mmCIF file of C-alpha atoms in Angstrom:
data_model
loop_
_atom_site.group_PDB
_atom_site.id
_atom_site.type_symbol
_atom_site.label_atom_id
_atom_site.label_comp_id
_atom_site.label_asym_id
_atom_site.label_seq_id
_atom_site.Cartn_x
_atom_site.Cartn_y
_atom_site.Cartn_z
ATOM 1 C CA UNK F 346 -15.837 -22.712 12.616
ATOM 2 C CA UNK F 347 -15.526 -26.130 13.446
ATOM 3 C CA UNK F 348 -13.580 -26.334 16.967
ATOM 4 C CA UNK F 349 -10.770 -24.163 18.958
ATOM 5 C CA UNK F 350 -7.598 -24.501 17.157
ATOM 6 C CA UNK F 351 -4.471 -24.260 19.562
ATOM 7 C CA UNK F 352 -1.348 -22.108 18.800
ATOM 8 C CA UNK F 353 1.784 -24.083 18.558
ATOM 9 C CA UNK F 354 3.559 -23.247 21.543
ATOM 10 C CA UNK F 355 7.794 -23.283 21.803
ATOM 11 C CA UNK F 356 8.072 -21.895 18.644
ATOM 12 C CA UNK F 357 11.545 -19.867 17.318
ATOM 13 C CA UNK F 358 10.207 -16.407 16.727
ATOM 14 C CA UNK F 359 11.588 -15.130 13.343
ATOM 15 C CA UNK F 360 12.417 -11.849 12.489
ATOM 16 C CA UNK F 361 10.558 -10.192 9.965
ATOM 17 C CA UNK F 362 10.972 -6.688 10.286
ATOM 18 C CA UNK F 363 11.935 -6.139 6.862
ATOM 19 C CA UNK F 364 9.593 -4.592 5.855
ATOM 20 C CA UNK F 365 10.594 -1.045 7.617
ATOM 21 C CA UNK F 366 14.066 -1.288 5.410
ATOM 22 C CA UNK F 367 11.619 -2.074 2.309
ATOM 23 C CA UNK F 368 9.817 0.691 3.031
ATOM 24 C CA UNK F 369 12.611 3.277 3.424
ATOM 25 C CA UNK F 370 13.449 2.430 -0.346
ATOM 26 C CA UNK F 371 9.500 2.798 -1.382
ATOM 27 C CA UNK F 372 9.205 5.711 0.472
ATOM 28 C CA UNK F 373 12.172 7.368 -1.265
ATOM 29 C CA UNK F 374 10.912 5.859 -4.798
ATOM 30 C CA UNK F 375 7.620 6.809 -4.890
ATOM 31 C CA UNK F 376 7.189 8.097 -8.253
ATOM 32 C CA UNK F 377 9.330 5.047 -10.125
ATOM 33 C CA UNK F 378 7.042 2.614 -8.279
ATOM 34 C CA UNK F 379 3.298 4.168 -9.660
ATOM 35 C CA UNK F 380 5.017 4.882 -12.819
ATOM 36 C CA UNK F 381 6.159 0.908 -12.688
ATOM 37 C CA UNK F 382 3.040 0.130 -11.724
ATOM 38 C CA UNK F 383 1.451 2.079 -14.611
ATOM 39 C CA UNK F 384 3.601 0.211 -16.854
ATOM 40 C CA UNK F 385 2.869 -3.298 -15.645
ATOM 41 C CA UNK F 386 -0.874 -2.398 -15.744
ATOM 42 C CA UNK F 387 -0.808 -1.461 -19.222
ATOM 43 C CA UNK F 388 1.363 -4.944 -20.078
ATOM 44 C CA UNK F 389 -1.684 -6.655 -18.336
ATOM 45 C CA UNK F 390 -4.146 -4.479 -20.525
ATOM 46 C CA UNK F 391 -2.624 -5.843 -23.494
ATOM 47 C CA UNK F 392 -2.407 -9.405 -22.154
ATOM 48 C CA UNK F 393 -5.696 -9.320 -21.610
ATOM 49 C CA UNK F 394 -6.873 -8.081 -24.432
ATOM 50 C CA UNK F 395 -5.389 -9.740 -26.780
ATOM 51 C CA UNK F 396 -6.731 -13.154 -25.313
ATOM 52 C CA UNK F 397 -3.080 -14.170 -24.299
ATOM 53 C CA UNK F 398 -1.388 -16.252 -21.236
ATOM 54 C CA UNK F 399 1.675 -14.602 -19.078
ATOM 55 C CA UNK F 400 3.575 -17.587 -21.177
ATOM 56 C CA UNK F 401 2.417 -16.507 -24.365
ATOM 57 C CA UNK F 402 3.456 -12.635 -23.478
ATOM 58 C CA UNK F 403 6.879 -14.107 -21.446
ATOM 59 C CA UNK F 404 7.913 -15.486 -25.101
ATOM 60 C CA UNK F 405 6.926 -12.375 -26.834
ATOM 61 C CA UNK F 406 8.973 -10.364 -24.520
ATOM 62 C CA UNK F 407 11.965 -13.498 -24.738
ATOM 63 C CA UNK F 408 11.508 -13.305 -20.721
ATOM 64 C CA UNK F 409 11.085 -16.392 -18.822
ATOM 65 C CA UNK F 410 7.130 -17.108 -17.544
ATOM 66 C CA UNK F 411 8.503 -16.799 -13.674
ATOM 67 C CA UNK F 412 9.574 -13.151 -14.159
ATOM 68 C CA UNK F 413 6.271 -12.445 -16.501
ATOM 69 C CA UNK F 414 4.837 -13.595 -12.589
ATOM 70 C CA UNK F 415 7.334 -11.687 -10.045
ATOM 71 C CA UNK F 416 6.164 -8.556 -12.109
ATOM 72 C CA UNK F 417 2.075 -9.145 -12.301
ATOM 73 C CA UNK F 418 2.235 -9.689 -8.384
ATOM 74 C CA UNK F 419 4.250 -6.859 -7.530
ATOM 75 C CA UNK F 420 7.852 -8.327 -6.800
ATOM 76 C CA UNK F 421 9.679 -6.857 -9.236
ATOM 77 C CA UNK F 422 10.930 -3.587 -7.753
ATOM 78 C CA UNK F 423 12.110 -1.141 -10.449
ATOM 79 C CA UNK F 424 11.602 -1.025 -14.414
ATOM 80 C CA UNK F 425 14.503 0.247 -16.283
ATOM 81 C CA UNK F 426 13.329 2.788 -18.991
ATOM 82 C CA UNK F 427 15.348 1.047 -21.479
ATOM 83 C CA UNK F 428 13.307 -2.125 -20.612
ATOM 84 C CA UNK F 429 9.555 -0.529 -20.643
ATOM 85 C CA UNK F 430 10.427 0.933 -24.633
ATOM 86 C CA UNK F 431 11.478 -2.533 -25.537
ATOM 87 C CA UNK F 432 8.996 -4.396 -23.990
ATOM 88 C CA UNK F 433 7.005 -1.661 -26.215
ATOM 89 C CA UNK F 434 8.261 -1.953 -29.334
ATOM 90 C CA UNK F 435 8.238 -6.036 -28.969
ATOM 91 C CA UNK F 436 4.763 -5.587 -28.422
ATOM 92 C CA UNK F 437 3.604 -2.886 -31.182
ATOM 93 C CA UNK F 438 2.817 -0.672 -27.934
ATOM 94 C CA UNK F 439 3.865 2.079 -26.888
ATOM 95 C CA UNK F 440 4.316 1.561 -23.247
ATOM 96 C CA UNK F 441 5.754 5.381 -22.082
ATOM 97 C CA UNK F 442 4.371 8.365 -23.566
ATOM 98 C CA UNK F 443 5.473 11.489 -23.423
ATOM 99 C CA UNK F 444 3.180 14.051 -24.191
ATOM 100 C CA UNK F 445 3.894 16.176 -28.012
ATOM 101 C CA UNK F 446 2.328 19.247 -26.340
ATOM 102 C CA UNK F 447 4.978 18.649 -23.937
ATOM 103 C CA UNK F 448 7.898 19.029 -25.653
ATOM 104 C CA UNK F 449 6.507 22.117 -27.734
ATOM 105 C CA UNK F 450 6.396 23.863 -24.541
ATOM 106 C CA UNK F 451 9.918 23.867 -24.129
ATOM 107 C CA UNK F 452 10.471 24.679 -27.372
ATOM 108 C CA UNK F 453 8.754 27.989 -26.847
ATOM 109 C CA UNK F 454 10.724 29.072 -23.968
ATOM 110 C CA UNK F 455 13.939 27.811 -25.514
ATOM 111 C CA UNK F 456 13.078 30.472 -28.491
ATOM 112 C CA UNK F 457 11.569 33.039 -26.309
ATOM 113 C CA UNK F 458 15.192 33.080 -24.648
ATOM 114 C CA UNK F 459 16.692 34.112 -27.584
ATOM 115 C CA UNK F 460 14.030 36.562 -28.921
ATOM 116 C CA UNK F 461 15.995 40.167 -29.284
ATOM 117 C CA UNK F 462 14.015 43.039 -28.818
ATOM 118 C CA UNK F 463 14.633 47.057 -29.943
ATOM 119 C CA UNK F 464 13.465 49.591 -27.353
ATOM 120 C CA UNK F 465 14.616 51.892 -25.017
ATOM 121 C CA UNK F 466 15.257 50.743 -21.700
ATOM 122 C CA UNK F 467 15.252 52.886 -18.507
ATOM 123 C CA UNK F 468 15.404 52.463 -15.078
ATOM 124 C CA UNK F 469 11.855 52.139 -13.688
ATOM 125 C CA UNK F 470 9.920 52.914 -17.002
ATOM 126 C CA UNK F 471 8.840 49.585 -18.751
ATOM 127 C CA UNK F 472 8.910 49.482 -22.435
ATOM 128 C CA UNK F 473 6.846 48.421 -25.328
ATOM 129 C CA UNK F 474 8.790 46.704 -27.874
ATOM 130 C CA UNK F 475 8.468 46.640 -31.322
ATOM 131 C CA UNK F 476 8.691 43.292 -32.543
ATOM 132 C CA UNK F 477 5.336 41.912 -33.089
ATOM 133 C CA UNK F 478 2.332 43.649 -32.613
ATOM 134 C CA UNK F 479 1.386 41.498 -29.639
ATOM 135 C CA UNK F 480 4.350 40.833 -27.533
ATOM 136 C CA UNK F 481 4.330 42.932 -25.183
ATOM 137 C CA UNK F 482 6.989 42.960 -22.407
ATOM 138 C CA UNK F 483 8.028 45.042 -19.347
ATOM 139 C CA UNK F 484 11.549 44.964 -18.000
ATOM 140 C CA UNK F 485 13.609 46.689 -15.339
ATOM 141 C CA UNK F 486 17.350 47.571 -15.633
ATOM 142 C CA UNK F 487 18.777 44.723 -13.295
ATOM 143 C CA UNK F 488 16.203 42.549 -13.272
ATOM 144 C CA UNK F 489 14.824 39.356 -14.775
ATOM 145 C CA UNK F 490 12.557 39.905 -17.481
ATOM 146 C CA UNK F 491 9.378 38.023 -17.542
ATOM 147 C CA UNK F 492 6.891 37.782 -20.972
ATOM 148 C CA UNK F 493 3.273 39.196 -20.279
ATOM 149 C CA UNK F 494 2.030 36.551 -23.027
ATOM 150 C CA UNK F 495 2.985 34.193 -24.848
ATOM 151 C CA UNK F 496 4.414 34.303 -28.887
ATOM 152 C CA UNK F 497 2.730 32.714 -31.749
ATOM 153 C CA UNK F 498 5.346 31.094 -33.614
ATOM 154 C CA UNK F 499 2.838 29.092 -35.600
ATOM 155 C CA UNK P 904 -2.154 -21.161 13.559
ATOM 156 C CA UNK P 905 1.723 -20.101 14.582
ATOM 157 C CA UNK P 906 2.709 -16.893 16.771
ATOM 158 C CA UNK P 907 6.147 -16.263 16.127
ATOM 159 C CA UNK P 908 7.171 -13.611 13.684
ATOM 160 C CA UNK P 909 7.915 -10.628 15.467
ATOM 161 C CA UNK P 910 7.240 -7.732 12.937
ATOM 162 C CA UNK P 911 8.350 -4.892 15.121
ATOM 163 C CA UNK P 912 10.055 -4.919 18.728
ATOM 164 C CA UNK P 913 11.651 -2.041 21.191
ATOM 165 C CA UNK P 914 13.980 -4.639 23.301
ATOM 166 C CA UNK P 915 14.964 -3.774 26.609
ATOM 167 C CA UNK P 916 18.064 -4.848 28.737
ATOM 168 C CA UNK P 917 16.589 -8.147 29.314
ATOM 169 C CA UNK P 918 16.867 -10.349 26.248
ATOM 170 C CA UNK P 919 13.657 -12.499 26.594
ATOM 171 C CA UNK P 920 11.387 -9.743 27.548
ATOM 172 C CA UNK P 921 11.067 -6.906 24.786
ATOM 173 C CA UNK P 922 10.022 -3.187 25.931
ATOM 174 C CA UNK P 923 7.422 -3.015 23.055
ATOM 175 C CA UNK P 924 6.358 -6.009 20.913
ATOM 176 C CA UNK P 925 4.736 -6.163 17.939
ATOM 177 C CA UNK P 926 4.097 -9.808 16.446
ATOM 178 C CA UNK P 927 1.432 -11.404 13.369
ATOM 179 C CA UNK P 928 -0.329 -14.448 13.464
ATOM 180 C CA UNK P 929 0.079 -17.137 10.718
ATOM 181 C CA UNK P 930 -2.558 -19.450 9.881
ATOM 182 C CA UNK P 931 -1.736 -23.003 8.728
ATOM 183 C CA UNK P 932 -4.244 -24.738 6.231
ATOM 184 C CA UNK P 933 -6.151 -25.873 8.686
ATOM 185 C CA UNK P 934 -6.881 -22.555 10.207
ATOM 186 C CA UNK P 935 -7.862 -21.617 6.720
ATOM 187 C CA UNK P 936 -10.399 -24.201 6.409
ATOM 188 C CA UNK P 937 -11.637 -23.460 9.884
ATOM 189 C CA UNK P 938 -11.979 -19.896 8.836
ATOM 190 C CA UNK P 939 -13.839 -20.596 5.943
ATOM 191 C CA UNK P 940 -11.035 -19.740 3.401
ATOM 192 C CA UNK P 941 -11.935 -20.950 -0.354
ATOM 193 C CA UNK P 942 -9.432 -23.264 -1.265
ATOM 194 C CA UNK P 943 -9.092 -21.589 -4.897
ATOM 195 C CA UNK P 944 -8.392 -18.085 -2.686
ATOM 196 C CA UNK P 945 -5.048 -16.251 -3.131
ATOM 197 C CA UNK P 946 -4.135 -17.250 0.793
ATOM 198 C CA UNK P 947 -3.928 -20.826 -0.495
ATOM 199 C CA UNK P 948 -1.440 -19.983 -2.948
ATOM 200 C CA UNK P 949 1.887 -19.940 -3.369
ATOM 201 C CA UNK P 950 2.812 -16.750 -3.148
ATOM 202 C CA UNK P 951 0.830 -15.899 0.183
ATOM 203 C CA UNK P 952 0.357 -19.640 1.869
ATOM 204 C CA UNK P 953 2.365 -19.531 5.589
ATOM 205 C CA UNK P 954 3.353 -15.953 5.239
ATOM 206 C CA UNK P 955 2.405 -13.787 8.696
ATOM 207 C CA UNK P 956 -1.080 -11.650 8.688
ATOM 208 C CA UNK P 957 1.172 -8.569 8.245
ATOM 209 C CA UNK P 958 3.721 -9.357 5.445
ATOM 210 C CA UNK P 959 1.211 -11.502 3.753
ATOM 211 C CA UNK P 960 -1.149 -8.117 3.677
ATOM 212 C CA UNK P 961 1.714 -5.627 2.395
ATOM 213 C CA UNK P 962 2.349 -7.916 -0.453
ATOM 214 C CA UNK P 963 -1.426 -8.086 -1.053
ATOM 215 C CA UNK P 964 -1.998 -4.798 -1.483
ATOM 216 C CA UNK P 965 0.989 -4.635 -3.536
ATOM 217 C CA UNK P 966 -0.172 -7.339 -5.790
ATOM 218 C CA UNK P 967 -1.745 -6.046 -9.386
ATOM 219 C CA UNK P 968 -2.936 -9.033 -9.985
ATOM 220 C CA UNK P 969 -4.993 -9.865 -7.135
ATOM 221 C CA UNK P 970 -5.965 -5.939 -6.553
ATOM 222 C CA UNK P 971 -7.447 -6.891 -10.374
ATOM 223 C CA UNK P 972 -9.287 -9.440 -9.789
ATOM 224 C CA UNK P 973 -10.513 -8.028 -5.988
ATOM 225 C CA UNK P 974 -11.788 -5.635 -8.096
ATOM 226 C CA UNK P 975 -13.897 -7.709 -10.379
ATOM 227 C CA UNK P 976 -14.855 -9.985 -7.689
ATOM 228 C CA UNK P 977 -15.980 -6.338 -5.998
ATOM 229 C CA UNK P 978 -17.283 -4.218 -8.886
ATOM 230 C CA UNK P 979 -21.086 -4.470 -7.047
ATOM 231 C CA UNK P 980 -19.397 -2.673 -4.168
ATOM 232 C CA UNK P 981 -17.114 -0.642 -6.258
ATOM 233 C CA UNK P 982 -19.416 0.421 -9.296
ATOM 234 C CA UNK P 983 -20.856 2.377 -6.045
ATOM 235 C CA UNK P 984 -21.658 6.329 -6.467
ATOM 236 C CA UNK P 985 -19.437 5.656 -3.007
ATOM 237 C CA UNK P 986 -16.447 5.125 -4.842
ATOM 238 C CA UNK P 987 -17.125 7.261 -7.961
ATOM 239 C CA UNK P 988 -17.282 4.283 -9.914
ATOM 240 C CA UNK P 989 -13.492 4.070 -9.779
ATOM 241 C CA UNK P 990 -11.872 2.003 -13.098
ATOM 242 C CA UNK P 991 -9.662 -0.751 -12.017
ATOM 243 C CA UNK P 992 -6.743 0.363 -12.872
ATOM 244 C CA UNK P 993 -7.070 3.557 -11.155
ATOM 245 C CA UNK P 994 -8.244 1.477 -7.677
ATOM 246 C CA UNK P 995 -5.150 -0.677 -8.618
ATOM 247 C CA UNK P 996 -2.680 2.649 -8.454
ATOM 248 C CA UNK P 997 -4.385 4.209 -5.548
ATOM 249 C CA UNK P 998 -4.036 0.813 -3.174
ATOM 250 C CA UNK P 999 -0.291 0.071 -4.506
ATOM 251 C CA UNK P 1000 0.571 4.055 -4.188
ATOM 252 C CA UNK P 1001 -1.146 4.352 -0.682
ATOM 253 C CA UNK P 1002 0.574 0.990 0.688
ATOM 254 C CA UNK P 1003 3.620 2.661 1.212
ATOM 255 C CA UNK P 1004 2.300 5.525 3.555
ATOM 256 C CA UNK P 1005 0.558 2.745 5.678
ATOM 257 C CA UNK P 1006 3.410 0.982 6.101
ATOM 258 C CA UNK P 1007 5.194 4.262 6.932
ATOM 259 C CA UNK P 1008 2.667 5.361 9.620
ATOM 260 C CA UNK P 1009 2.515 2.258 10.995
ATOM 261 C CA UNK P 1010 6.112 2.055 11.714
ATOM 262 C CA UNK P 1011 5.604 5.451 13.179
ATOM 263 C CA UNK P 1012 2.708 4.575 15.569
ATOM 264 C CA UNK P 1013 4.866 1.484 16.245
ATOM 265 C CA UNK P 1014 8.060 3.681 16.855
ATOM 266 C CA UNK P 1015 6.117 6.046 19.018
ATOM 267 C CA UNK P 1016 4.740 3.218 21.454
ATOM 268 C CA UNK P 1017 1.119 4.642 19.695
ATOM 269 C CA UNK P 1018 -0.904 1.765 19.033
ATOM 270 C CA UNK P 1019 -2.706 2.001 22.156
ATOM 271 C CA UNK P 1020 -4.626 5.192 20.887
ATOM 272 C CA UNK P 1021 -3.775 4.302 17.065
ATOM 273 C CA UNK P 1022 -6.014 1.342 17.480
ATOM 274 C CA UNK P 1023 -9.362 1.417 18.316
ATOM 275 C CA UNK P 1024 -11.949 -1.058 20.297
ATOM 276 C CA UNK P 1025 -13.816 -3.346 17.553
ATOM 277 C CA UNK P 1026 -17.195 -3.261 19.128
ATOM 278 C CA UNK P 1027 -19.235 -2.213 21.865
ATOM 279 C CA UNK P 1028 -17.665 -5.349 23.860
ATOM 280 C CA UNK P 1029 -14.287 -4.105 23.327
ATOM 281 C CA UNK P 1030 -14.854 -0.590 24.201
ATOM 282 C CA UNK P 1031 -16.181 -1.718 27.438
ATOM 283 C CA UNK P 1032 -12.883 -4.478 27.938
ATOM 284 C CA UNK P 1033 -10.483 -0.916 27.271
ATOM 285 C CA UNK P 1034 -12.515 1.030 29.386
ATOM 286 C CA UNK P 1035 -12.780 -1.196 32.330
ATOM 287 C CA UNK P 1036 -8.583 -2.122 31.662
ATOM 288 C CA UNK P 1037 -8.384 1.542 32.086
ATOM 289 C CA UNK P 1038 -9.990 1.530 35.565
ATOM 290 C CA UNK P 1039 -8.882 -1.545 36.839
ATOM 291 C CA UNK P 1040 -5.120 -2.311 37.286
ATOM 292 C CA UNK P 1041 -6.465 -5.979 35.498
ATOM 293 C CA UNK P 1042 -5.835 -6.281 31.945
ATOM 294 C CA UNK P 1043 -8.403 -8.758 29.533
ATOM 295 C CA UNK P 1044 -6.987 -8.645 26.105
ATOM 296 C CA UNK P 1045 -9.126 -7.104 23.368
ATOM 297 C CA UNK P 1046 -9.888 -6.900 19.469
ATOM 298 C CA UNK P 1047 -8.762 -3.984 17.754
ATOM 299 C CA UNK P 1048 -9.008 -2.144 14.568
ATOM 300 C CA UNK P 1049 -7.151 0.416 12.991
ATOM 301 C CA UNK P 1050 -7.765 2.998 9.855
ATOM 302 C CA UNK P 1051 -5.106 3.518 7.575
ATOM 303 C CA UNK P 1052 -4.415 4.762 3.542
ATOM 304 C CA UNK P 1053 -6.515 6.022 1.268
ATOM 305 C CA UNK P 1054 -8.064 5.071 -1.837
ATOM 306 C CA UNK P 1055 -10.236 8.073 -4.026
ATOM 307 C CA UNK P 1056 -9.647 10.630 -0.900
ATOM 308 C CA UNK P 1057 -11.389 7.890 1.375
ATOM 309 C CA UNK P 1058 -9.753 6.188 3.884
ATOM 310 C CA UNK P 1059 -10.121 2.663 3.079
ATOM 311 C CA UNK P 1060 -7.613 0.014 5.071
ATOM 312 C CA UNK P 1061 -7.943 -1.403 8.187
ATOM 313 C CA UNK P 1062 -5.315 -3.653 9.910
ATOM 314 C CA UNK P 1063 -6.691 -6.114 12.444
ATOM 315 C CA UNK P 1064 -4.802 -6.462 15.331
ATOM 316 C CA UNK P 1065 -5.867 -8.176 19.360
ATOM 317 C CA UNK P 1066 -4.090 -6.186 22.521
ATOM 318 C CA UNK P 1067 -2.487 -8.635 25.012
ATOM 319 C CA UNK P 1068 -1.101 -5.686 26.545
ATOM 320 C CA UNK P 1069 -0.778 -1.819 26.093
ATOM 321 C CA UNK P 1070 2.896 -2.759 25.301
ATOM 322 C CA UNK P 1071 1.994 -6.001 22.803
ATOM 323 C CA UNK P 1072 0.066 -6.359 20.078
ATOM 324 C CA UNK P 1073 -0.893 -9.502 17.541
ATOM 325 C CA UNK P 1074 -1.442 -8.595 14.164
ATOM 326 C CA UNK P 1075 -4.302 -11.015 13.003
ATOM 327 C CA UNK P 1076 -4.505 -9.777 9.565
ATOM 328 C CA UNK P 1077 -6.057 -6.159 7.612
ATOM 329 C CA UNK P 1078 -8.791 -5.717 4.206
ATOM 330 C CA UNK P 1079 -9.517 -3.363 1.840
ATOM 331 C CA UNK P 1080 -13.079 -1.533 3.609
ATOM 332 C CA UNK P 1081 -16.006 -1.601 0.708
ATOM 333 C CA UNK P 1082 -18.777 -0.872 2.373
ATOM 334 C CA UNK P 1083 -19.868 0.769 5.977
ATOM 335 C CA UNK P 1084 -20.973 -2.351 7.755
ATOM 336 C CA UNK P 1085 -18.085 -4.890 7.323
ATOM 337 C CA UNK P 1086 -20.300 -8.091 7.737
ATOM 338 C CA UNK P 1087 -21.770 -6.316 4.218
ATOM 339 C CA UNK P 1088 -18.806 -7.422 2.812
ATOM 340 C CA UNK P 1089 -17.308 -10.922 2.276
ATOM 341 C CA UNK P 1090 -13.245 -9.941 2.725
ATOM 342 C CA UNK P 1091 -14.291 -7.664 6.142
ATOM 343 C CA UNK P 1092 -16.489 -10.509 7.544
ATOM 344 C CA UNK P 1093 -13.665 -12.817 7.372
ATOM 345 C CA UNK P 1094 -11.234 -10.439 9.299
ATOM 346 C CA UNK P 1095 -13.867 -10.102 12.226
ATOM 347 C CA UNK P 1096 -14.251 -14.040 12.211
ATOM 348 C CA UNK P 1097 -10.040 -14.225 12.294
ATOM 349 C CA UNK P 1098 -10.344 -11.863 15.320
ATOM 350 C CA UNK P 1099 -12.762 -13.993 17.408
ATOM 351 C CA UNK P 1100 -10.454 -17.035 16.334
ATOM 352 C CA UNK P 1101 -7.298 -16.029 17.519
ATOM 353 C CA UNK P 1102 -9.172 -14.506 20.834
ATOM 354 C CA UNK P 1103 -10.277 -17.797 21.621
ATOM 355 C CA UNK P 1104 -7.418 -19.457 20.773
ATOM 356 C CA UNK P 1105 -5.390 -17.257 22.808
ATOM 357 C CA UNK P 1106 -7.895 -17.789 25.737
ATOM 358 C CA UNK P 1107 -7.510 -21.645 25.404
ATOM 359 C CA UNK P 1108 -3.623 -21.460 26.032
ATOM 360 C CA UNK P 1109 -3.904 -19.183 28.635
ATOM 361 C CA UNK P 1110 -2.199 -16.328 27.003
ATOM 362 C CA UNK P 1111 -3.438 -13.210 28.245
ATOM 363 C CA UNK P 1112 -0.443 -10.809 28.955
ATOM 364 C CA UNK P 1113 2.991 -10.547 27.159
ATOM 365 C CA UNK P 1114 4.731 -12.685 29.692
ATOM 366 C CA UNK P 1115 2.473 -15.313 29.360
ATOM 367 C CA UNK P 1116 2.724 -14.737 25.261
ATOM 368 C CA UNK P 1117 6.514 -15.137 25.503
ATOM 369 C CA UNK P 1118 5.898 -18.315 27.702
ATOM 370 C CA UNK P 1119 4.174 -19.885 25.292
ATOM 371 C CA UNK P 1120 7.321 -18.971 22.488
ATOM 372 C CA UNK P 1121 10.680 -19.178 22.334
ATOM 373 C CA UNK P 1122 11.424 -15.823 21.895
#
């Protein structure tokens, strides 16, 4: 350190207390920000990668360089969905996935809902059905039914 | 080095004399220098240059970017069995994910008039300052540290802060912990040499309570 440094005195203070309304919008945006985030980090991956500058990848994306830089320092606040596939499919990337195994989940349920089964029903007595030899399900008059295991569609 | 953005304040019913104050330092380029600052560092640039201690921090740790290349510049510290050799773009999400719970209970402890026992003494010095301000109605102002966020389960951020008062605080800047002993660490060493630079400097203008503080400013 070379010598005592002196504060400037008579100074306006400023008001930066900003940051607490910021932070009200983070806090209720949690999710969109690391998923932003995610998204950004992957457009660096590629940047990287590929040996290119943020101007090469702002003209591959048809953005200007300065917004290529407000969204690789974290000023860029939210990432429309519509954007992040575009910015994708520019690139030969795919920059959201969503997961196959996913979607074939709710394609079970969505045919387990309309599964009909033959049986007798009674009040407190569950019931083996006779549609498969494996599916197995117990019911009560009045109540939800719930499956015991899962169908093989396959 | 400038004292005059007020980052959090509780007024009262006089106007030039706040209930609770909360204000950062900002360091000029000579400060910088002083303080041993590389010139190619991200406080020199554009983005960061003559922003407050406390903004300039929040961005920081909401930078990819720099949080990238902290981690390269860090991967001795961070290719640790300490941090589970985290990959960088997991250390990226955690810091950017975790900012916004600092930020959150900070503005609580701040709300709550809680620094006093949010913050603790930096060293055995300042332990002894708080404890003899505690038994004497005198009041020397001290350095301060406080834990916040986490990063792989660990708590890993500090904010930097000196007491003038139990009612005012200066915010003289926060880093990303590596390693236990921060003098281990290049980013840590040069919070705890910002710390003993504003304390002096604060000692040469004679500020040592928040009336002299707002005194010295035009608040």
């Amino acid at each position: 350190m070379k010598g005592l440094r002196k504060i400037n005195s008579g100074t306006t203070v400023v008001d930066s207390t900003s940051w607490i309304k910021e932070n009200e919008y983070a806090l209720t945006h949690q999710k969109e920000i690391r998923a932003t985030t995610k998204i950004i980090l992957k457009l660096m991956d590629y940047m990287e990668n590929s040996g290119l500058s943020q101007s090469d990848l702002a003209r591959k994306l048809d953005v200007s360089p300065q917004y290529i830089h407000k969204l690789f320092h974290g000023q860029e606040k939210s990432f429309r969905i519509e954007t992040a596939i575009e910015y994708g499919e520019k690139l030969g990337i795919s920059l959201i996935n969503i997961p196959e195994d996913d979607l074939m989940i709710y394609q079970e349920t969505s045919m387990s809902a309309h599964f009909s089964f033959s049986g007798e029903k009674t009040d407190d007595h569950p019931v083996k059905t006779k549609c498969t030899p494996r599916n197995r399900v117990s019911f009560k008059k009045n109540q939800r039914w719930t499956p015991q295991m899962k169908f093989n569609f396959a | 080095m400038e004292i005059r953005h007020k980052i959090f304040s509780i007024e009262s019913d006089n106007p030039h004399k706040p209930e609770y104050l909360v204000m950062a330092v900002t360091y000029d380029e000579e400060d910088l220098d002083d303080l041993g600052v590389d010139r190619t560092s991200w406080d020199f640039s554009e983005d960061y240059f003559g922003r407050d201690e406390y903004s300039k921090i929040l961005a920081q740790w909401k930078d990819p970017t720099l949080l990238r290349e902290f981690y390269d510049g860090n991967i001795k510290f961070l290719s640790d069995s300490y941090w589970h050799n985290i990959s960088k773009n997991r250390f990226v999400l955690d810091v950017t994910s975790s900012v916004i719970n600092i930020v959150h209970d900070f503005k609580q402890s701040c709300s709550n008039q809680e620094l006093y026992s949010h913050f603790e003494p930096l060293s055995k010095r300042d332990e002894s300052i708080r404890a003899r301000n505690e038994s004497t109605n005198k009041h020397r102002i001290l350095k301060l540290k406080a834990k916040y966020g986490l990063i792989l389960d660990r708590i890993a951020f500090r904010i930097y802060a000196i007491e003038i008062e139990q009612n005012c605080y200066l915010i003289t800047g926060g880093a990303i912990k590596l390693v236990q002993e921060m003098e281990d660490a290049p980013n840590t060493d040069l919070e705890m040499r910002k710390l003993k630079y504003v304390e002096d400097a604060l000692d040469a203008a004679g500020i040592c309570s928040m009336a002299t503080l707002l005194d010295y400013i035009n608040y």
